[in-house]
mmCIF file of C-alpha atoms in Angstrom:
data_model
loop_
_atom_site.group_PDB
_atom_site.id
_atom_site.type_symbol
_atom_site.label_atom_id
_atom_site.label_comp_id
_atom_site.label_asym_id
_atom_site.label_seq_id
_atom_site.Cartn_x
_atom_site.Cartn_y
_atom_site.Cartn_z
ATOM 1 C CA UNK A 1 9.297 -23.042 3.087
ATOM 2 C CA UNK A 2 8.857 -19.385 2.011
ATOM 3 C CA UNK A 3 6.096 -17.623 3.510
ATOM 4 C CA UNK A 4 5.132 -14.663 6.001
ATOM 5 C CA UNK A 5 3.993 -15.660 9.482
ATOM 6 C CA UNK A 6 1.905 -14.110 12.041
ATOM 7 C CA UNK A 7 1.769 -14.263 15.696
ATOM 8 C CA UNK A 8 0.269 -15.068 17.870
ATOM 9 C CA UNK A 9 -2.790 -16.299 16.374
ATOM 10 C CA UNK A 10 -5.280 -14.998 19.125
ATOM 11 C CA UNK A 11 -4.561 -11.835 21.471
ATOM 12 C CA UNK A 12 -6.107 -10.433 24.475
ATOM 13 C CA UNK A 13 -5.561 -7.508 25.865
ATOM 14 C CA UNK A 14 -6.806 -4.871 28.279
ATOM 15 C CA UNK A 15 -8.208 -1.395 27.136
ATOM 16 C CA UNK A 16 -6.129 1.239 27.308
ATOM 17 C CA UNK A 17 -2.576 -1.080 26.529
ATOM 18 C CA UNK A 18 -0.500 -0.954 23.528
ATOM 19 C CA UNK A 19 0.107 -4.482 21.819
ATOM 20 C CA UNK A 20 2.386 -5.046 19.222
ATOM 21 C CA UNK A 21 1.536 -7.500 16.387
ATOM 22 C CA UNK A 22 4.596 -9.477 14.737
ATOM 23 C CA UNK A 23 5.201 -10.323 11.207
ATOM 24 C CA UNK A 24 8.010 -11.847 9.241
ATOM 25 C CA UNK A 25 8.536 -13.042 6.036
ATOM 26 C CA UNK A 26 11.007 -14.451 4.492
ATOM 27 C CA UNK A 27 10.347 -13.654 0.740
ATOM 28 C CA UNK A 28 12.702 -11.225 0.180
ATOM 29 C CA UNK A 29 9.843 -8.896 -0.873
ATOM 30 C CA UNK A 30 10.633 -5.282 -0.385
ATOM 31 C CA UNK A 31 6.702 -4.372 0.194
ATOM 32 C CA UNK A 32 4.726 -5.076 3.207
ATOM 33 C CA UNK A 33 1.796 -4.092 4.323
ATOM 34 C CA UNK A 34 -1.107 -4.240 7.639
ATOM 35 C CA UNK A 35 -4.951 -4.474 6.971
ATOM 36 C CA UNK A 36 -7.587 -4.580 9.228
ATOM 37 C CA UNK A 37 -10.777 -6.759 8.504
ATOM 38 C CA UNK A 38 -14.022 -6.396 10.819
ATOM 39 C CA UNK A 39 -17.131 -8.399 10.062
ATOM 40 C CA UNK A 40 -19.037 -7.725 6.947
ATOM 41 C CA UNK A 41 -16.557 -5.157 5.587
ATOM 42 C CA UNK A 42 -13.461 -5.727 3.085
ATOM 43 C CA UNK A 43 -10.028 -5.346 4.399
ATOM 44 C CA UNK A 44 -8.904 -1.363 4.991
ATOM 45 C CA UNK A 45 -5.261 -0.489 4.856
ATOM 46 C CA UNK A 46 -3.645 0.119 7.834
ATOM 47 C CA UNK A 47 0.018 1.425 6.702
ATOM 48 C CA UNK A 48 2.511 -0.250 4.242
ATOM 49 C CA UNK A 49 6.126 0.068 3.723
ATOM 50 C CA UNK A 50 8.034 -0.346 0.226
ATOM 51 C CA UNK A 51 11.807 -0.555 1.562
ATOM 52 C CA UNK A 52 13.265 -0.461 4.709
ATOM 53 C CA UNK A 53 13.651 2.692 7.120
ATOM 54 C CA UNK A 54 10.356 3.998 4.826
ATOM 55 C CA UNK A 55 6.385 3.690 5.807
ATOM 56 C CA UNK A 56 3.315 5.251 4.510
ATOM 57 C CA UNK A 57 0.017 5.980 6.496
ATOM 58 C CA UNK A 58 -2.939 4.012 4.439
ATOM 59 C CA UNK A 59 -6.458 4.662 4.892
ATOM 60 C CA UNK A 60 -7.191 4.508 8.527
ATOM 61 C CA UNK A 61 -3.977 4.634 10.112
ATOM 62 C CA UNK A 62 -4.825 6.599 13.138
ATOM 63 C CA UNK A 63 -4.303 4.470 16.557
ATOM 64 C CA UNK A 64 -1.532 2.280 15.009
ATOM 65 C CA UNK A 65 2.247 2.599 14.442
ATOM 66 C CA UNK A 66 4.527 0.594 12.633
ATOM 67 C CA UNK A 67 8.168 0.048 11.563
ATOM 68 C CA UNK A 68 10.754 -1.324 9.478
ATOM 69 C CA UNK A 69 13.700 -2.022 10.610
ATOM 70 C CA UNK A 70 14.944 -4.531 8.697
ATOM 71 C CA UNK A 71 13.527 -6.278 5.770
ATOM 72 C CA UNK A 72 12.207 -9.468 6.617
ATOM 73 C CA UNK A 73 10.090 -7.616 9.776
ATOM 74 C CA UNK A 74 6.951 -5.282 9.813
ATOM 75 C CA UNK A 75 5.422 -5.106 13.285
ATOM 76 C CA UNK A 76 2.689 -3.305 13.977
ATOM 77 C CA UNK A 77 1.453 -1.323 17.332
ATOM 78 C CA UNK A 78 -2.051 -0.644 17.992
ATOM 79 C CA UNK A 79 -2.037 1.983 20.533
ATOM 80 C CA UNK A 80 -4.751 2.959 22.822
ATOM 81 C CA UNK A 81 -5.195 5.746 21.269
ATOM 82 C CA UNK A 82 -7.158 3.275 18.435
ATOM 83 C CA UNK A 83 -11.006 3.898 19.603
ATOM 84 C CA UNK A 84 -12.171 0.074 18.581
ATOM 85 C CA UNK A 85 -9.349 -2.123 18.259
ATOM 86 C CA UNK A 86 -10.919 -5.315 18.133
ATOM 87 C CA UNK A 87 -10.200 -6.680 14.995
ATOM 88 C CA UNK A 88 -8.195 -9.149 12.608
ATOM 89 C CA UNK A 89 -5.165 -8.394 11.341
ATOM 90 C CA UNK A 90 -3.394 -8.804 8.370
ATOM 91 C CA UNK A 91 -0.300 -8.768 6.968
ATOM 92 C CA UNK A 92 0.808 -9.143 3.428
ATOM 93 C CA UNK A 93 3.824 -8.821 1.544
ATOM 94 C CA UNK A 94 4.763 -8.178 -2.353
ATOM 95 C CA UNK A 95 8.063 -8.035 -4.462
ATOM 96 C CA UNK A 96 8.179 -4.129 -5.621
ATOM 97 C CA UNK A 97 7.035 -3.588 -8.807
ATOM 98 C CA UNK A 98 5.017 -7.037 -8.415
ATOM 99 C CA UNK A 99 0.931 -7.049 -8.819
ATOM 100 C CA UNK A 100 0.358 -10.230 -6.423
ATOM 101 C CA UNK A 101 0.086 -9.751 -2.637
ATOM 102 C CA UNK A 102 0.786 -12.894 -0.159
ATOM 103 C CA UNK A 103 -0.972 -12.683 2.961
ATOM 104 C CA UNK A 104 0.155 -13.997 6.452
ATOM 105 C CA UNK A 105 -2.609 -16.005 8.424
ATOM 106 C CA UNK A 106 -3.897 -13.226 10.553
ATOM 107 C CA UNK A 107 -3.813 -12.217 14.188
ATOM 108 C CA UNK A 108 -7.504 -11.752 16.150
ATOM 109 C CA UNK A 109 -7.303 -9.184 18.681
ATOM 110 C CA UNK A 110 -9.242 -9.028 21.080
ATOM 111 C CA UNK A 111 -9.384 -6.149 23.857
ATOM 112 C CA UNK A 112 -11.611 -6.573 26.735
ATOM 113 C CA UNK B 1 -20.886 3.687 -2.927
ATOM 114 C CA UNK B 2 -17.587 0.936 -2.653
ATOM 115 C CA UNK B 3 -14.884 1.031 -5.106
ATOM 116 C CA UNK B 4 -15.454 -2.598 -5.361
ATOM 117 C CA UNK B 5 -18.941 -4.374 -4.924
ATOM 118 C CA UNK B 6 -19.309 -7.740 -4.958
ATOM 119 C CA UNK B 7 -22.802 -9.974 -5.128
ATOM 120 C CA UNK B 8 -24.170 -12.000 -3.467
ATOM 121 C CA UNK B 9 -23.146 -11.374 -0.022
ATOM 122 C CA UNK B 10 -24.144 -15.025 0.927
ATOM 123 C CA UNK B 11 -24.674 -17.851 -1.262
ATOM 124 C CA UNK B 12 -25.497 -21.550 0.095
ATOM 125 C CA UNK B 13 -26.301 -24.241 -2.607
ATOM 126 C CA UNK B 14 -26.233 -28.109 -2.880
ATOM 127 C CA UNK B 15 -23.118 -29.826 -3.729
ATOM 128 C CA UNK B 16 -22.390 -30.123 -7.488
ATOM 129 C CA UNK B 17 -24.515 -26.948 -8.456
ATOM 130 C CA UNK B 18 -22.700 -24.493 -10.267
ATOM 131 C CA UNK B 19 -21.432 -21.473 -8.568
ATOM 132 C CA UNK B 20 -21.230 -17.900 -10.070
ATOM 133 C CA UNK B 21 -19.810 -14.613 -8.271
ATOM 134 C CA UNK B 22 -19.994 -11.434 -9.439
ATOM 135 C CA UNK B 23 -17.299 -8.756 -8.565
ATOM 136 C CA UNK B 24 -18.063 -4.809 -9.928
ATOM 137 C CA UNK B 25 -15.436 -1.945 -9.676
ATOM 138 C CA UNK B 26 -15.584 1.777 -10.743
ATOM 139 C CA UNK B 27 -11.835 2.852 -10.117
ATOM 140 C CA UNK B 28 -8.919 2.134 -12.907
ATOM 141 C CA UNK B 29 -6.808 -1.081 -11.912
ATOM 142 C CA UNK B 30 -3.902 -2.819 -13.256
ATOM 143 C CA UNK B 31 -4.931 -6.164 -12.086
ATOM 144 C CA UNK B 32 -8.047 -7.914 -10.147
ATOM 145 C CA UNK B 33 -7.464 -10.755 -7.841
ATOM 146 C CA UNK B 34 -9.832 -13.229 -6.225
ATOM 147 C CA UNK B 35 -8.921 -14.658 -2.857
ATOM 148 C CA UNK B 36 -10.072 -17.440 -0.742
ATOM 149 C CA UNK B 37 -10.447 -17.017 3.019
ATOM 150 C CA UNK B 38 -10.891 -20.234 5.163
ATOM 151 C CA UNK B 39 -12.614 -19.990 8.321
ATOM 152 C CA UNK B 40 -9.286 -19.457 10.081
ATOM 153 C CA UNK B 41 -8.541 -16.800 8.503
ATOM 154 C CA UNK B 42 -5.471 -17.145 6.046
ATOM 155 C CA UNK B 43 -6.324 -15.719 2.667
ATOM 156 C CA UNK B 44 -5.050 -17.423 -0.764
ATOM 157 C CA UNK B 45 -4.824 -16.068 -3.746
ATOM 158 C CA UNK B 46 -6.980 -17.960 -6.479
ATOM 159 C CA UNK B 47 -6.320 -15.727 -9.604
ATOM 160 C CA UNK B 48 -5.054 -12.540 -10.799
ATOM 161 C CA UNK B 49 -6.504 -11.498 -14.062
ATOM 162 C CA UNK B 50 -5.701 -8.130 -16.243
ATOM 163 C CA UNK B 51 -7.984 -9.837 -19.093
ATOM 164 C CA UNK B 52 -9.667 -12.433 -20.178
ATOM 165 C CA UNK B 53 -10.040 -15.686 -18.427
ATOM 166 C CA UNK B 54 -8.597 -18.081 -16.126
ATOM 167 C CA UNK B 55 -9.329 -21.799 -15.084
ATOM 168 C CA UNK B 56 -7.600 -24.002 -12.798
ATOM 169 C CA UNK B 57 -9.576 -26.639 -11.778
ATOM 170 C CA UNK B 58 -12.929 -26.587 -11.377
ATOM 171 C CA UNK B 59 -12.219 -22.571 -10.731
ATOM 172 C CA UNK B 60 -12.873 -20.188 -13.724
ATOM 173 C CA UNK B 61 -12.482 -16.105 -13.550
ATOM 174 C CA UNK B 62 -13.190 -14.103 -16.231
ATOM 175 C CA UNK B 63 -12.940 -10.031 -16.677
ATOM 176 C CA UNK B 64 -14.458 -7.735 -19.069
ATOM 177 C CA UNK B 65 -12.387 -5.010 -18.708
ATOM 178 C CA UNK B 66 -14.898 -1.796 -20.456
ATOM 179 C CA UNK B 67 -17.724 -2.930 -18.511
ATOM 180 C CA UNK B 68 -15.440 -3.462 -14.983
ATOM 181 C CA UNK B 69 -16.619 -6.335 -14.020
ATOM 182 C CA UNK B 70 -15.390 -9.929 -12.969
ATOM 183 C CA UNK B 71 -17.003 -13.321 -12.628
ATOM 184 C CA UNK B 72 -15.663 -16.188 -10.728
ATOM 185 C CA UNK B 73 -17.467 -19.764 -10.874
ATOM 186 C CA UNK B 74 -17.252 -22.805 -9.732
ATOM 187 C CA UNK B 75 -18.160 -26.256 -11.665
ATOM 188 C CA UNK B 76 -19.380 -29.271 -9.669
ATOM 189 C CA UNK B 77 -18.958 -27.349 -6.577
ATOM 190 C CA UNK B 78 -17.721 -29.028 -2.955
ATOM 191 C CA UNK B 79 -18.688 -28.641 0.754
ATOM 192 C CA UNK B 80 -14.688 -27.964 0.918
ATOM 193 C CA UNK B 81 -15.069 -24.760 -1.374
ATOM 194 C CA UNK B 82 -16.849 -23.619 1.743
ATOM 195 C CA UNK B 83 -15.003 -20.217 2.062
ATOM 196 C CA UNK B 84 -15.208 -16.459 1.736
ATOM 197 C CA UNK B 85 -14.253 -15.290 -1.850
ATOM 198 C CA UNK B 86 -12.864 -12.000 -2.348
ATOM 199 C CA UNK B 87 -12.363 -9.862 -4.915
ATOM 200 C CA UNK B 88 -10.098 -7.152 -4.732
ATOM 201 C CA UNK B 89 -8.145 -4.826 -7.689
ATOM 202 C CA UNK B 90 -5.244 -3.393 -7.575
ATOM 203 C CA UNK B 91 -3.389 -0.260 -8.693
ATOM 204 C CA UNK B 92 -0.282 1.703 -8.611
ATOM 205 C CA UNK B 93 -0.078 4.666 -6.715
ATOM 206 C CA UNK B 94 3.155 6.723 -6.368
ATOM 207 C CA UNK B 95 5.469 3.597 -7.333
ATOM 208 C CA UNK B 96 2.870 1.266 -4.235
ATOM 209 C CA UNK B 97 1.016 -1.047 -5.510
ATOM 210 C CA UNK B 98 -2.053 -0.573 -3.512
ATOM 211 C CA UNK B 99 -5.239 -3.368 -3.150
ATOM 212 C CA UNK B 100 -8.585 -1.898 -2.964
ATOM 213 C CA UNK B 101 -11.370 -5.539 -1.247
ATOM 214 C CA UNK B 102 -14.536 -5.711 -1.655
ATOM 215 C CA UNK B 103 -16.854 -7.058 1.129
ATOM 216 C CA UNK B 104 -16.576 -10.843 0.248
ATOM 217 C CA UNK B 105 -19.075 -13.236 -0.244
ATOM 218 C CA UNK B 106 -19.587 -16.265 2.194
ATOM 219 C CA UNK B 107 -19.852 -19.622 0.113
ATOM 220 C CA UNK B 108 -21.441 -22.888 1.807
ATOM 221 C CA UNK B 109 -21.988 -25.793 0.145
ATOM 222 C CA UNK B 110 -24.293 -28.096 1.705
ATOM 223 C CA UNK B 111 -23.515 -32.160 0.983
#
């Protein structure tokens, strides 16, 4: 089945560590992208990437890093630089050119 | 003010009632999309509308496109349409397509 998976699911981690969030697809999309969602606001755009090697800063990119190293892969590394990182993450991917998004299931962070 | 407002933040009603969401943007788009999120978290895309309307199911979004604003209802609504419905639009932006959410509104349906 095509699709774009997550994981893990649920993450804990200790202020002040760096955690890396996976995801994968295996659409063949060129396009990926990370969102945060906290309570009671609409998802905010973390960084995306349109083609491999290449990634763009979205709207509240600072405290996170990403990369592309190969198509199918778009992890992304919340720092502790990232003031409140308790959050849930998503990650979506989209054919280039192509209006429709398709979102992974999400990965809840939680740092303690 | 959001780029995209949605209303009502929360809406519970009876099962069967008739469900109407209202999604308001003020930015140019190329495309508006509702979603479904399940308490999980996973998101789904329901429709993705440039104009006019779409039904599938007991699911119906419309768009007027001058005024910028979107409905999506419901007919003989479920407890199992229990979700969060977003509505976000889209755009292009230096060759990226780029997806702007609104806040989403929490659905229950009570049996």
């Amino acid at each position: 089945d095509g699709g774009i998976t997550q994981s893990p699911k649920y993450l804990f981690r200790k202020e002040g560590q760096n955690v890396t969030l996976s995801c994968e697809q295996n659409l063949n999309h060129d396009a990926m992208y990370w969102y945060r969602q906290d309570p009671g606001q609409g998802l905010r755009l973390i960084y995306y990437s349109q083609i491999v090697n290449d990634f763009q800063k979205g709207d509240i990119a600072e405290g996170y890093s990403v990369s592309r190293e190969k198509k199918e892969s778009f992890p992304l590394t919340v720092t502790s630089a990232q003031k409140n990182p308790t959050a849930f993450y998503l990650c979506a991917s989209s054919s280039q050119g192509g209006n429709e998004q398709f979102f992974g299931p999400g990965t809840r962070l939680t740092v303690l | 003010k959001n780029e995209v407002e949605q209303s009502p933040q929360n809406l519970t009603a009876q099962e069967g009632e008739f469900i109407t969401i209202n999604c308001s943007y003020s930015v140019g788009i190329s495309a508006l999309h509702w979603l479904q999120q399940h308490p999980g978290g996973g998101i789904v895309s329901l429709f993705m509308l440039s104009s006019g309307k779409k039904k599938h199911g007991r699911l119906i979004a419309t768009i007027n496109i001058q005024e910028k604003h979107s409905s999506l209802h419901i007919t003989a609504s479920h407890p199992r349409d229990s979700a969060v419905y977003i509505c976000a639009v889209s755009s292009v932006e230096k060759g990226a397509q780029k997806l702007v959410f609104g806040q989403g509104t929490r659905l229950t349906i009570n049996p």
